[in-house]
mmCIF file of C-alpha atoms in Angstrom:
data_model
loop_
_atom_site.group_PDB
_atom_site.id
_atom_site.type_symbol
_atom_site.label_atom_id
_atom_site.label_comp_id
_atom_site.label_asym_id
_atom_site.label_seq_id
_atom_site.Cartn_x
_atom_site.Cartn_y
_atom_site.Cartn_z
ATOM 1 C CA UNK A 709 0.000 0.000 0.000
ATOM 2 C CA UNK A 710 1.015 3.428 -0.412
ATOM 3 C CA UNK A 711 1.504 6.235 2.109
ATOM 4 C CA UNK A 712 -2.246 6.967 1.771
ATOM 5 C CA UNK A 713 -3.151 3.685 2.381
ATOM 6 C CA UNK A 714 -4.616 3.038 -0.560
ATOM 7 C CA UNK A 715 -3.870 0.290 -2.549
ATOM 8 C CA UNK A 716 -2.607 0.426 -6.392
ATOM 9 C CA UNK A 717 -4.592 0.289 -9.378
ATOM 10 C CA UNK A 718 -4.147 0.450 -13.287
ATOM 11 C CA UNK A 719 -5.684 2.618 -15.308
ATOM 12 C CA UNK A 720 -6.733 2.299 -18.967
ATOM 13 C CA UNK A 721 -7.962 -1.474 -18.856
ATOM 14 C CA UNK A 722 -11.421 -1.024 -19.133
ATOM 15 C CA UNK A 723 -12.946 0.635 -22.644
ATOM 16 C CA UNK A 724 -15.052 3.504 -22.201
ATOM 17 C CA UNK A 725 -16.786 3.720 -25.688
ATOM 18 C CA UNK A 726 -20.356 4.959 -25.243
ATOM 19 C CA UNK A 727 -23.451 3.195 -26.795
ATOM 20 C CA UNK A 728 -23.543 5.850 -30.055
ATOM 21 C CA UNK A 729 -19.996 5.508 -30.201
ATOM 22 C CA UNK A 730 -20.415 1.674 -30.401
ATOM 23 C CA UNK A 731 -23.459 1.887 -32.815
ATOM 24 C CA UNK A 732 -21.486 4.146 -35.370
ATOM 25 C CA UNK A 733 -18.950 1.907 -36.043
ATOM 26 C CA UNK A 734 -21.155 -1.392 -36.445
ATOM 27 C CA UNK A 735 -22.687 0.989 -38.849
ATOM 28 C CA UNK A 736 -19.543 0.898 -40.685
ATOM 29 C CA UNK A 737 -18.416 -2.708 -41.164
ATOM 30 C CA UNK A 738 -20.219 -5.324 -43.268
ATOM 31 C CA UNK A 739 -19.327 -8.207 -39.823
ATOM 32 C CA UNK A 740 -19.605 -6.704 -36.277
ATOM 33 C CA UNK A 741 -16.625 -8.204 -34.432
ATOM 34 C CA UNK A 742 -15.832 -8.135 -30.821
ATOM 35 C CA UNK A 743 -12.877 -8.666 -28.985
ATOM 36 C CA UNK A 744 -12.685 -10.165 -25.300
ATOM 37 C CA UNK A 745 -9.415 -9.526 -23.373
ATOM 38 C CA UNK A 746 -8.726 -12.947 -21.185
ATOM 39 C CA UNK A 747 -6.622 -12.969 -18.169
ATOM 40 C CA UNK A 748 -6.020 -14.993 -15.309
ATOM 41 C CA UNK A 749 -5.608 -13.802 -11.569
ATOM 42 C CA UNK A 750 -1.969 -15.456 -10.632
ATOM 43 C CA UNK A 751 1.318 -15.509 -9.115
ATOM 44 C CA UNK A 752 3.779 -13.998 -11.176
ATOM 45 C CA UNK A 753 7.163 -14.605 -9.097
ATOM 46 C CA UNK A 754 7.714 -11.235 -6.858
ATOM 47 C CA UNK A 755 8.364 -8.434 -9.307
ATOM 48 C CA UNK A 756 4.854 -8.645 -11.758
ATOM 49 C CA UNK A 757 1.597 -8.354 -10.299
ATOM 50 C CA UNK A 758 -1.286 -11.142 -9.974
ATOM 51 C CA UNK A 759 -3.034 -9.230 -12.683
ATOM 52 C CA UNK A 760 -0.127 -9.606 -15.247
ATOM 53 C CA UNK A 761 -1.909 -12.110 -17.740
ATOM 54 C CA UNK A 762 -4.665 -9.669 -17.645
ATOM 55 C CA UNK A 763 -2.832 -6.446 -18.464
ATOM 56 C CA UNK A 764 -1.067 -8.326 -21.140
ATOM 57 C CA UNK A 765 -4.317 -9.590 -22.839
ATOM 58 C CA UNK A 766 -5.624 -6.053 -22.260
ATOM 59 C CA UNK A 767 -2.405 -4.451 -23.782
ATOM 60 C CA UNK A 768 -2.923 -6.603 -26.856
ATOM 61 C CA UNK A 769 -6.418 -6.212 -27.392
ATOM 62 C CA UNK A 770 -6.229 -2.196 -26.548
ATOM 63 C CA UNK A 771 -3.848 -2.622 -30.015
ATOM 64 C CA UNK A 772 -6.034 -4.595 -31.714
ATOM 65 C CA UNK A 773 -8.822 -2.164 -31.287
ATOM 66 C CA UNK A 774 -6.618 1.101 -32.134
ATOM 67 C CA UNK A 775 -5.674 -0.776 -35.742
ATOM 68 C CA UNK A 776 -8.886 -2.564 -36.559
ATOM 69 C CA UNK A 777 -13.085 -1.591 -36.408
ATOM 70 C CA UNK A 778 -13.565 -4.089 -33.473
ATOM 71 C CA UNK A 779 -15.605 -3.594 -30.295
ATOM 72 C CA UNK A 780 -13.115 -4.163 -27.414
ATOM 73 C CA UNK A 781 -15.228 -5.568 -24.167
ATOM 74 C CA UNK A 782 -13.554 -5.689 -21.248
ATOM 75 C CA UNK A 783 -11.320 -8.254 -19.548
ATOM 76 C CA UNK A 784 -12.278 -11.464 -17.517
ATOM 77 C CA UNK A 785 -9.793 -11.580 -15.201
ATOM 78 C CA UNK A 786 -10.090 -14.667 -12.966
ATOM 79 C CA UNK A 787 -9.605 -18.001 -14.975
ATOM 80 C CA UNK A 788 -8.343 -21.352 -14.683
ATOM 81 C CA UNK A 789 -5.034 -20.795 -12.250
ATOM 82 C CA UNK A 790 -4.932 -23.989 -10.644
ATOM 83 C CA UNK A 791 -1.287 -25.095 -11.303
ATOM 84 C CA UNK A 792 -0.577 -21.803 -9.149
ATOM 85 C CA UNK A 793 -2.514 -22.341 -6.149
ATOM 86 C CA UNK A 794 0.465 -22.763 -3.777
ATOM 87 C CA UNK A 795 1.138 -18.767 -3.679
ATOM 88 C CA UNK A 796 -0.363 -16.204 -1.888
ATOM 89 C CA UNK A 797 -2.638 -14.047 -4.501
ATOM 90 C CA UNK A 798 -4.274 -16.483 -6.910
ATOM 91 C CA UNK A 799 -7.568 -16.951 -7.701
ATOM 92 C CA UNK A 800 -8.997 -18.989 -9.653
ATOM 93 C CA UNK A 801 -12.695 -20.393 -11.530
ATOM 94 C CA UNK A 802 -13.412 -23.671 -13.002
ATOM 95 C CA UNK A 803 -12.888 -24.226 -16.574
ATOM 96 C CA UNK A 804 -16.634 -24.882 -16.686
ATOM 97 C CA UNK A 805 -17.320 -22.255 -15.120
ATOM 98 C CA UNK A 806 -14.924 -19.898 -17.636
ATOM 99 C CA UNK A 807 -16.588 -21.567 -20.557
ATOM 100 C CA UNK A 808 -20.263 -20.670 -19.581
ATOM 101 C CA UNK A 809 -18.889 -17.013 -19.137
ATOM 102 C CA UNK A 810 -17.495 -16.983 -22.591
ATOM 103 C CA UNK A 811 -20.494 -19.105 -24.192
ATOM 104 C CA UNK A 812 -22.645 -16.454 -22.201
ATOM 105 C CA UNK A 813 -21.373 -13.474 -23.714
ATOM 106 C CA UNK A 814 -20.919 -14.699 -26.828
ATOM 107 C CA UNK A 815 -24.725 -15.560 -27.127
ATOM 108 C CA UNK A 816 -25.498 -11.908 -25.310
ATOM 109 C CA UNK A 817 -23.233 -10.038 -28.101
ATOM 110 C CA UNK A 818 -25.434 -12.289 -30.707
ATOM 111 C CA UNK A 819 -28.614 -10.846 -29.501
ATOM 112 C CA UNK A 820 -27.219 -7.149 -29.784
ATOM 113 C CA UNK A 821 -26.395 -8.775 -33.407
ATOM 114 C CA UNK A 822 -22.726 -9.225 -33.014
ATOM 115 C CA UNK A 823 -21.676 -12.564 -34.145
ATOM 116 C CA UNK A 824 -18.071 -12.735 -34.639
ATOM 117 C CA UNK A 825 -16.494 -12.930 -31.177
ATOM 118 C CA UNK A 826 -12.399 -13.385 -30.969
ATOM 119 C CA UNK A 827 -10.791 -14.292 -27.663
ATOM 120 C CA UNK A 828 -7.743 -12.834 -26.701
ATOM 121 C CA UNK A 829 -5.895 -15.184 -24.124
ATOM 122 C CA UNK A 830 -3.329 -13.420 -21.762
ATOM 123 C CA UNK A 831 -2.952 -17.433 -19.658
ATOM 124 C CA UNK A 832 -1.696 -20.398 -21.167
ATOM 125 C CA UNK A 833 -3.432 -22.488 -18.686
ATOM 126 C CA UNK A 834 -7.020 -21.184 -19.910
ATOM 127 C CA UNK A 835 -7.488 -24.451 -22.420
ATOM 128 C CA UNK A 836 -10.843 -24.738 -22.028
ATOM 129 C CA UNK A 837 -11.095 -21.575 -24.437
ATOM 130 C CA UNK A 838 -9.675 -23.566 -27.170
ATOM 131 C CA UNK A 839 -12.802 -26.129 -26.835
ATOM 132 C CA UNK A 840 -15.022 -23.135 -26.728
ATOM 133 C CA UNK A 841 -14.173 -22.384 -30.263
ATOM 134 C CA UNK A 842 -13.470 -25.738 -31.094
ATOM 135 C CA UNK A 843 -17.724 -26.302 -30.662
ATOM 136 C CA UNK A 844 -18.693 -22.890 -31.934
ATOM 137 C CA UNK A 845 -18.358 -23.970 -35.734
ATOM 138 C CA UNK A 846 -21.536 -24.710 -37.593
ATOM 139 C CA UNK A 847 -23.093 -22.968 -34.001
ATOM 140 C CA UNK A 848 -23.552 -19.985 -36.668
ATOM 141 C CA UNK A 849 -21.498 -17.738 -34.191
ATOM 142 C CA UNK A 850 -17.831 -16.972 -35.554
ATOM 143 C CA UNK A 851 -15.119 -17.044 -32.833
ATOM 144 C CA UNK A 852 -11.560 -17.316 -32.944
ATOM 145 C CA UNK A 853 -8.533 -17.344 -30.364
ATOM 146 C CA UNK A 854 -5.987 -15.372 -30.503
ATOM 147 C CA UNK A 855 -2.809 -14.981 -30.998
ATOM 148 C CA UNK A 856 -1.524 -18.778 -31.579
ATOM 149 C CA UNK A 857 1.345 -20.347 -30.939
ATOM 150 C CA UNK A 858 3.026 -19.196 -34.788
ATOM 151 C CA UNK A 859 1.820 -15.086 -34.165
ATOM 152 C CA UNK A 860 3.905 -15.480 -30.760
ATOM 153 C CA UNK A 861 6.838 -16.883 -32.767
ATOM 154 C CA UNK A 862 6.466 -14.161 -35.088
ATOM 155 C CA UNK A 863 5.870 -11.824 -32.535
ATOM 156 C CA UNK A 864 9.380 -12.978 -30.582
ATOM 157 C CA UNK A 865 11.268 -13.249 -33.807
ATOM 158 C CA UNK A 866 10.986 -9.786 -35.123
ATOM 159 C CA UNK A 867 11.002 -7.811 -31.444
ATOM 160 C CA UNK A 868 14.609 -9.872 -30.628
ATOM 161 C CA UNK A 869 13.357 -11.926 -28.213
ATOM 162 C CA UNK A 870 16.040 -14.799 -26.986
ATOM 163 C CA UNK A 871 14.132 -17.225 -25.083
ATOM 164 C CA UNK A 872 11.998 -19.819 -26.588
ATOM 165 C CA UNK A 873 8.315 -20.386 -25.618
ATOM 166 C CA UNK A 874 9.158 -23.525 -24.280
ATOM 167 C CA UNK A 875 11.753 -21.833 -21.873
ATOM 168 C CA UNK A 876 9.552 -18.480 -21.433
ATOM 169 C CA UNK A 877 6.472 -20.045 -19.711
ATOM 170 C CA UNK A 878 5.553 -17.872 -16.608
ATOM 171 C CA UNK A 879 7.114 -14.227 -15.714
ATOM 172 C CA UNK A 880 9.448 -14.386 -18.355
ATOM 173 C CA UNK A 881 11.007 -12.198 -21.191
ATOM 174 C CA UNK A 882 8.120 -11.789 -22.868
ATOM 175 C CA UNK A 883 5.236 -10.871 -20.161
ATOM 176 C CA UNK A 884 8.170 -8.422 -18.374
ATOM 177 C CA UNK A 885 8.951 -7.229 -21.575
ATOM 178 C CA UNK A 886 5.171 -6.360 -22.509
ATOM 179 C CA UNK A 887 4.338 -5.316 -18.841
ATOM 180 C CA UNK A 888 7.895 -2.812 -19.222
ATOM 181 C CA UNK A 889 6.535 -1.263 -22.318
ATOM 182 C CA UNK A 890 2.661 -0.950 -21.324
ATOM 183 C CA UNK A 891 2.784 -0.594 -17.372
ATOM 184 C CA UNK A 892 6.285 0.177 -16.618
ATOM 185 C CA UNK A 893 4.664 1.232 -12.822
ATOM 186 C CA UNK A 894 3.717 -2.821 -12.129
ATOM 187 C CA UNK A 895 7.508 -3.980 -13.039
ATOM 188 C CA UNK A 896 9.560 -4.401 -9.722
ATOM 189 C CA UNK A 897 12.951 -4.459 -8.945
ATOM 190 C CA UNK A 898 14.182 -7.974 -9.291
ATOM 191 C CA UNK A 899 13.474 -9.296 -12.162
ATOM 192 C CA UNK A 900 17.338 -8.470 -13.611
ATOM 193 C CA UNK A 901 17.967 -11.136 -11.888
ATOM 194 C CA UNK A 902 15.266 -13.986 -11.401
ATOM 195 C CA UNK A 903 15.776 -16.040 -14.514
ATOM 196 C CA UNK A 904 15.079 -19.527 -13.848
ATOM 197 C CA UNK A 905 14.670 -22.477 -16.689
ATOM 198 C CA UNK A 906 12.536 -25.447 -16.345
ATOM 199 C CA UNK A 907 11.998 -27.169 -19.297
ATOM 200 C CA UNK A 908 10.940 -30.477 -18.813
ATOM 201 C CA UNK A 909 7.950 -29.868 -17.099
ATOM 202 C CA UNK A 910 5.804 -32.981 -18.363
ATOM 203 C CA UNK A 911 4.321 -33.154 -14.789
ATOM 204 C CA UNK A 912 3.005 -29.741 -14.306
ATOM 205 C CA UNK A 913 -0.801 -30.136 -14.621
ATOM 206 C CA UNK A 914 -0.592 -32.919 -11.758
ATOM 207 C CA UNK A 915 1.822 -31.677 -9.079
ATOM 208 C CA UNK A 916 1.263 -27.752 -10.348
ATOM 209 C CA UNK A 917 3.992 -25.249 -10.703
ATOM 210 C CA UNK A 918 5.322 -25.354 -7.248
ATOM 211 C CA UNK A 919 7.464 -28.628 -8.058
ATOM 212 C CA UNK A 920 9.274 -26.953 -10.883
ATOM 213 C CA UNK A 921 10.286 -23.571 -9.696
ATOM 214 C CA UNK A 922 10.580 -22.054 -5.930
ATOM 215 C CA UNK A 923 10.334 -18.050 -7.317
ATOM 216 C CA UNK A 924 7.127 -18.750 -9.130
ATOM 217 C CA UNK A 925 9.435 -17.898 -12.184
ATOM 218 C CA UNK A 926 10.200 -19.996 -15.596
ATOM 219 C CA UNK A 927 12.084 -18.019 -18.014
ATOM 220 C CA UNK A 928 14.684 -15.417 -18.493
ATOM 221 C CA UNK A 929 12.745 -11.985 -17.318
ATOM 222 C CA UNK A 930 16.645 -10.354 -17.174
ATOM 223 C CA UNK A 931 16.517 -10.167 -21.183
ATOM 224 C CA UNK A 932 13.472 -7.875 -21.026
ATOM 225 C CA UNK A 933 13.155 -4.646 -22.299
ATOM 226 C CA UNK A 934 10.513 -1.751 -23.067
ATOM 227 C CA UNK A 935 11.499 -2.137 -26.820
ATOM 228 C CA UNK A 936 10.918 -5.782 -27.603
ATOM 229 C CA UNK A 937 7.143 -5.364 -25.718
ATOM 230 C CA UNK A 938 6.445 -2.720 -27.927
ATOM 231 C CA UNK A 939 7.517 -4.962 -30.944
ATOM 232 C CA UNK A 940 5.829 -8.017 -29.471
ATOM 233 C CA UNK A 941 2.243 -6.051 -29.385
ATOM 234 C CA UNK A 942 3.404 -4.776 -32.811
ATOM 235 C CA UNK A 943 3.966 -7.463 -34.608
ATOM 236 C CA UNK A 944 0.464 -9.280 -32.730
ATOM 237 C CA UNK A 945 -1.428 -6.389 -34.151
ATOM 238 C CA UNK A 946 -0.210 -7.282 -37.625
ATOM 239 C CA UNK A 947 -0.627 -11.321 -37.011
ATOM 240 C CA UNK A 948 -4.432 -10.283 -36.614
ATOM 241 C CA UNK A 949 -5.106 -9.213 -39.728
ATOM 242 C CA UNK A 950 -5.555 -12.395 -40.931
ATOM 243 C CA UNK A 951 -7.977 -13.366 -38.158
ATOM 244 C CA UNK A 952 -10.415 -9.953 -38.705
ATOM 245 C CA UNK A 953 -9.730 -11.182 -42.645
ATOM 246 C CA UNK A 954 -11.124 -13.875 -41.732
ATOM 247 C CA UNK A 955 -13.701 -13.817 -39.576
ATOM 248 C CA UNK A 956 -15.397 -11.086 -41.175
ATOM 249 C CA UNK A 957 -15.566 -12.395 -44.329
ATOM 250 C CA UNK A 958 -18.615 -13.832 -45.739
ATOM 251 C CA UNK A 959 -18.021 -17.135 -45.799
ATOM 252 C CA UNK A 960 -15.653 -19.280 -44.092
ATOM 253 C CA UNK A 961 -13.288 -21.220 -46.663
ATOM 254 C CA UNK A 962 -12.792 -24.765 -45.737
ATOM 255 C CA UNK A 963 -9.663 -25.113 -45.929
ATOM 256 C CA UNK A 964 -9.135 -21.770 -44.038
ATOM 257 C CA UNK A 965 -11.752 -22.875 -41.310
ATOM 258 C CA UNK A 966 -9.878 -26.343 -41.059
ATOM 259 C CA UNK A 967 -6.372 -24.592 -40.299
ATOM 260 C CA UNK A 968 -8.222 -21.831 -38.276
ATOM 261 C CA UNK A 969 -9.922 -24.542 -35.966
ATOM 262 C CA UNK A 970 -6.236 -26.412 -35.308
ATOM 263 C CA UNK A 971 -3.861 -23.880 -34.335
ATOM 264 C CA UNK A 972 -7.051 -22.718 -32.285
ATOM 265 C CA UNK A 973 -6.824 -25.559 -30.131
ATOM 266 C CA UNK A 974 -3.106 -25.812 -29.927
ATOM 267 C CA UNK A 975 -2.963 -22.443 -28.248
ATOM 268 C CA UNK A 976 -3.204 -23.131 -24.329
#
């Protein structure tokens, strides 16, 4: 807490479009698309805050919405945390439970006559939202997740970043190097020098992270910068082009919808 008392807080995370303002650009666009920022509530080692999947999913979709005529909703930010249970901080739903949500809102945007919904996950541990798509083709709602496992690579390839995603998995070069460039106020001191590497982690959904890493950190947060987050969200914003391409086009290609559904469901 500070002096005052009173605890800290972000600002900026949640969109403040009025209804008009909302209505004039579905006016505009042949395929209303939303966008739902998806967090998680979490231990992120000592230096980023529980909300860091969150502001990361916000950061993207905030980007998203800047470069494309989407209608940015704002974040869930409790989801499936399980694996992190054993520090102080996290909360966490069931994946049941985080499908209704999504399955809710998607059927609630529907009514307002948005059908095209794309899920932006900030937590690899949120799988369920991969099955949520997975069972919304032929529902005649269009969803998507996003970004998958190739926009990351992308993503880390052209902002310089050194450590793979098998090596980056929690509090890591990427999320510090995102959380540097959007909320440079949530980065502590520490994470210069908290990398920790924990590859083989084959046994992580049964024993949860607490058996692989004492800090709460996997990855190498010392190689972060502001620079390579702003190149990360950058090169994400790009990487969705394809998705608005093609969800909002009037009918879904087979092929396309094929590839679409499987690198949907590899994203965790």
């Amino acid at each position: 807490m500070s002096s005052s008392g009173m605890r800290s807080t972000v600002s900026g995370l949640l969109p403040l479009d009025t209804t008009e303002e909302v209505r004039e650009r579905g006016a505009g666009v042949a395929r209303q698309v939303a966008v739902l920022p998806v967090g998680s509530f979490e231990q992120h080692g000592p230096f980023l805050p529980l909300a860091t999947d969150t502001l990361v999913a916000c950061a993207i979709a905030r980007e998203v919405a800047a470069a494309y005529p989407v209608h940015l909703l704002p974040p869930v930010t409790i989801s499936c945390s399980h694996e992190h249970a054993a520090w102080p901080g996290t909360v966490s739903i069931s994946s049941v439970t985080l499908h209704a949500v999504v399955r809710d809102i998607a059927d609630s945007l529907r009514r307002s006559g948005v059908d095209t919904l794309v899920l932006v996950n900030g937590h690899g541990g949120n799988y369920v939202l991969g099955n949520v798509v997975q069972e919304s083709a032929g529902s005649g709602n269009r969803m998507a997740l996003f970004p998958a496992m190739e926009d990351w690579d992308a993503a880390r390839e052209r902002a310089g970043v050194e450590t793979s995603l098998l090596s980056d998995m929690h509090a890591g070069e990427i999320e510090a190097s995102i959380l540097l460039h959007a909320h440079p106020e949530c980065v502590k001191a520490g994470y210069e020098t908290s990398d920790f590497l924990a590859d083989d982690r084959r046994h992580l959904l049964t024993l949860g992270m607490s058996a692989y890493t004492e800090s709460g950190v996997i990855g190498r947060p010392s190689r972060a910068s502001a620079e390579k987050g702003k190149e990360l969200l950058a090169a994400l914003t790009d990487s969705f082009g394809a998705y608005f391409s093609l969800v909002t086009s009037k009918t879904l290609p087979v092929e396309a919808a094929g590839a679409s559904e499987t690198a949907e469901a590899s994203e965790g």
